[in-house]
Short mmCIF file of C-alpha atoms in Angstrom, two decimals:
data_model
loop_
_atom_site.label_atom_id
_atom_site.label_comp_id
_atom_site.label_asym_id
_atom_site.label_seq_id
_atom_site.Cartn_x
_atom_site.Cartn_y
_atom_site.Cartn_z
CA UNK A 22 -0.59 -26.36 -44.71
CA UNK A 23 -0.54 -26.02 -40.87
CA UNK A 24 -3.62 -25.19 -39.04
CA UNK A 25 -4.03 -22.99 -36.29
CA UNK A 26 -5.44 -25.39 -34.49
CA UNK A 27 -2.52 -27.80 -34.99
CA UNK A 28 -0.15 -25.55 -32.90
CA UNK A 29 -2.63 -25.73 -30.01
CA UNK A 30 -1.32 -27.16 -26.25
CA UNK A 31 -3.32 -29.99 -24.61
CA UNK A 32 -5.19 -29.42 -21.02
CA UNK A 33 -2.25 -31.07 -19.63
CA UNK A 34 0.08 -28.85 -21.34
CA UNK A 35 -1.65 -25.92 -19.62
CA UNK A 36 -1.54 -27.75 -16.01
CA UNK A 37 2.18 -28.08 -16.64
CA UNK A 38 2.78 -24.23 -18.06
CA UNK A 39 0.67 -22.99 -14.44
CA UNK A 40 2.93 -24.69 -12.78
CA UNK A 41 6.31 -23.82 -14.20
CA UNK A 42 4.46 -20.25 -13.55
CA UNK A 43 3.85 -20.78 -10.69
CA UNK A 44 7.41 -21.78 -9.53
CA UNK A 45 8.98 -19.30 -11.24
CA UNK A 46 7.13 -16.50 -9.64
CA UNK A 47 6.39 -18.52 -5.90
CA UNK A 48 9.01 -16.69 -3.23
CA UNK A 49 8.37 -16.69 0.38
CA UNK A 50 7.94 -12.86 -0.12
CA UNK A 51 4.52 -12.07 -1.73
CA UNK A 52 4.91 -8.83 -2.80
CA UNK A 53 7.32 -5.64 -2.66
CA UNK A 54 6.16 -2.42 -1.78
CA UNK A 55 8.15 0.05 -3.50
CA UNK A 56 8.69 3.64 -2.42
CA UNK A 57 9.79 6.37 -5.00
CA UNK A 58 10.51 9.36 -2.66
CA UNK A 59 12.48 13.03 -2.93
CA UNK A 60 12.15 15.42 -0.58
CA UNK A 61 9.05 14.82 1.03
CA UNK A 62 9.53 14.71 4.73
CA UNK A 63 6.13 16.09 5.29
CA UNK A 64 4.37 12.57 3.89
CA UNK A 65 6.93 10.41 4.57
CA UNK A 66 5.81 9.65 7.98
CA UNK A 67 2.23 9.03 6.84
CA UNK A 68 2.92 6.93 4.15
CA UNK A 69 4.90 4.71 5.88
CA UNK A 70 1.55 4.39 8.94
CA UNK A 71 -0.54 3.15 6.01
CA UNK A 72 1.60 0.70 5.41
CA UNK A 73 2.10 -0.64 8.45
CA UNK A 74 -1.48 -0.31 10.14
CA UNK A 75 -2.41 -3.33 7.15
CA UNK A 76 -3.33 -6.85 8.39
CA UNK A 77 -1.71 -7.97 5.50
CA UNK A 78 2.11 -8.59 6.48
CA UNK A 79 3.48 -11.30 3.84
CA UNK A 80 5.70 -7.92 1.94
CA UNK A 81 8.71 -6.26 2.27
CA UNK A 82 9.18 -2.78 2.04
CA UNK A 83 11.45 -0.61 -0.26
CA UNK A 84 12.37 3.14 -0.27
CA UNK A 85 14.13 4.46 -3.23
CA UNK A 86 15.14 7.82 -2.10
CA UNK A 87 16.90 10.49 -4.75
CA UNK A 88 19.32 11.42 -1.87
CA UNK A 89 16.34 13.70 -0.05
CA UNK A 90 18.36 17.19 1.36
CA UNK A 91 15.71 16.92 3.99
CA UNK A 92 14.63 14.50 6.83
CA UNK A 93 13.14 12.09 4.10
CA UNK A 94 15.61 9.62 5.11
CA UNK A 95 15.88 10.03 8.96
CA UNK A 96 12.09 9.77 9.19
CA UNK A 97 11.89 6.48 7.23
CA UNK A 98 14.72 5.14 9.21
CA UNK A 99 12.85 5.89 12.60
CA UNK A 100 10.55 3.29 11.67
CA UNK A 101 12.63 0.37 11.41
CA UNK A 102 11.82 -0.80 14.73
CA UNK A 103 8.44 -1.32 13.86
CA UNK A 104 8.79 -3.08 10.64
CA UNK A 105 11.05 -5.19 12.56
CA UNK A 106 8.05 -6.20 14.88
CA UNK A 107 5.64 -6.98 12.29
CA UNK A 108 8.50 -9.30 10.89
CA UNK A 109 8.41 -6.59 7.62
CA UNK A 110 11.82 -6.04 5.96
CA UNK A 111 12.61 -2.48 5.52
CA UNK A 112 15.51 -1.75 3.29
CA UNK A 113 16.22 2.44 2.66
CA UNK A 114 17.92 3.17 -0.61
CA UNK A 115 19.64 6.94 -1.11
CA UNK A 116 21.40 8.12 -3.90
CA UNK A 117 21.48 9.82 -6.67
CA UNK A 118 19.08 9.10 -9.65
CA UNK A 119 17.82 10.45 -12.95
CA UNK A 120 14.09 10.65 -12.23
CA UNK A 121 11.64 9.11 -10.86
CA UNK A 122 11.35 6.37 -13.25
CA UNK A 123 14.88 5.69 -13.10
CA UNK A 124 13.85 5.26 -9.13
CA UNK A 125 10.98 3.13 -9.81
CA UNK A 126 13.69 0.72 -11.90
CA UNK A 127 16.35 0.42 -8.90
CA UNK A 128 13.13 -0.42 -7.03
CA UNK A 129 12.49 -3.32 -9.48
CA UNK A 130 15.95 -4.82 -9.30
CA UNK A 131 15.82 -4.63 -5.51
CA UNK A 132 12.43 -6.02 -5.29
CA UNK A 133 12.02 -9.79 -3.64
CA UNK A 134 8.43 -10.44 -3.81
CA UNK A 135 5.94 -11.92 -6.57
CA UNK A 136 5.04 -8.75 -7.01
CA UNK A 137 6.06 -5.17 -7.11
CA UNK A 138 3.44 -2.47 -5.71
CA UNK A 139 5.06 1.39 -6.66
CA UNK A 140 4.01 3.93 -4.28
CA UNK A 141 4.63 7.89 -4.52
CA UNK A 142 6.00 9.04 -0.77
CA UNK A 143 2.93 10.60 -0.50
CA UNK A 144 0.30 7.76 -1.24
CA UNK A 145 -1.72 6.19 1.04
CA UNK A 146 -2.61 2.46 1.09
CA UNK A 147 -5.62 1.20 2.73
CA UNK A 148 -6.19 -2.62 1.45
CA UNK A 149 -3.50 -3.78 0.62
CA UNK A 150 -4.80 -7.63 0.60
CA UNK A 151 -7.60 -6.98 -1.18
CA UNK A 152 -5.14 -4.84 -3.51
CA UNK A 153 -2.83 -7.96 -3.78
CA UNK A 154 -5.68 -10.73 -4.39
CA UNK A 155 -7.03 -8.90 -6.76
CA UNK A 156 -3.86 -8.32 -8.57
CA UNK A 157 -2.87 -12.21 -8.30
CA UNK A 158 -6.74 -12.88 -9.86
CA UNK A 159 -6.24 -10.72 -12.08
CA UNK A 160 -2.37 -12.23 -13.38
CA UNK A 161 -3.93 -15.77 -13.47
CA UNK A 162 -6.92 -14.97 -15.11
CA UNK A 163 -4.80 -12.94 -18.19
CA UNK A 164 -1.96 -16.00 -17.91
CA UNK A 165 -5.10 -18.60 -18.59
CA UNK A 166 -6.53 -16.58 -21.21
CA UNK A 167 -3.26 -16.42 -22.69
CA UNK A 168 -2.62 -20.08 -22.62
CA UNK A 169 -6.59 -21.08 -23.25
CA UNK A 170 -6.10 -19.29 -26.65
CA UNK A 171 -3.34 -21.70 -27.70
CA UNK A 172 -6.04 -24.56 -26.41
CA UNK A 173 -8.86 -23.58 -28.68
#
């Protein structure tokens, strides 16, 4: 009969697992910031600001628009000049979708970074990096639990 403890990984095991994990998921891109908009012209514009008034800058940006009848589009365009000073990649999806969760999934399979960060076109961000390091904390301290349960 096979104990549970028999199954378990050595420390070294775990060292090598973090850092297969840690290649796997290590892009130049940190994280994606992922825009689910339709029709919102009047938030657009400010959601975009918070974005790019953050000190953090290692992200690129995503809009996933539901092909806005509006100025949706033309306003998030307008800003391309300035995510191209920051050294920010802006990329402007618009076309037709089912939803916004049908949205949120284009945004995943366009999505470069570690991460993926869904916004509404209305939302504000306002710490970002502290956002991110928390989220990357919070990652490796679930992966090591994970793994440390396989230890014991």
């Amino acid at each position: 009969k096979k104990e549970k403890n028999d199954a378990a990984i050595s420390n070294a095991d775990l060292y090598e697992a973090r850092k297969i994990f840690a290649d796997v998921y290590d892009t130049e891109i940190e994280a994606t910031i992922a825009v689910v908009a339709y029709n919102r012209p009047d938030v657009t514009e400010l959601c975009i600001e918070s974005i790019l008034n953050q000190t953090y800058k290692n992200f690129e940006y995503i809009i996933v628009d539901g092909l806005s009848s509006d100025a949706t589009v033309e306003i998030a365009r307008s800003f391309k000049g300035s995510f191209d000073e920051r050294g920010i990649e802006l990329r402007i999806v618009s076309e037709k979708d089912a939803g916004m969760y049908d949205a949120m999934n284009k945004g995943i399979k366009l999505a470069h970074g570690n991460y993926v960060i869904f916004l509404n076109g209305g939302d504000l961000e306002t710490k970002l990096e502290l956002f991110i390091t928390d989220l990357k904390n919070l990652i490796t301290v679930d992966f090591t639990r994970e793994l440390s349960l396989l230890v014991t």
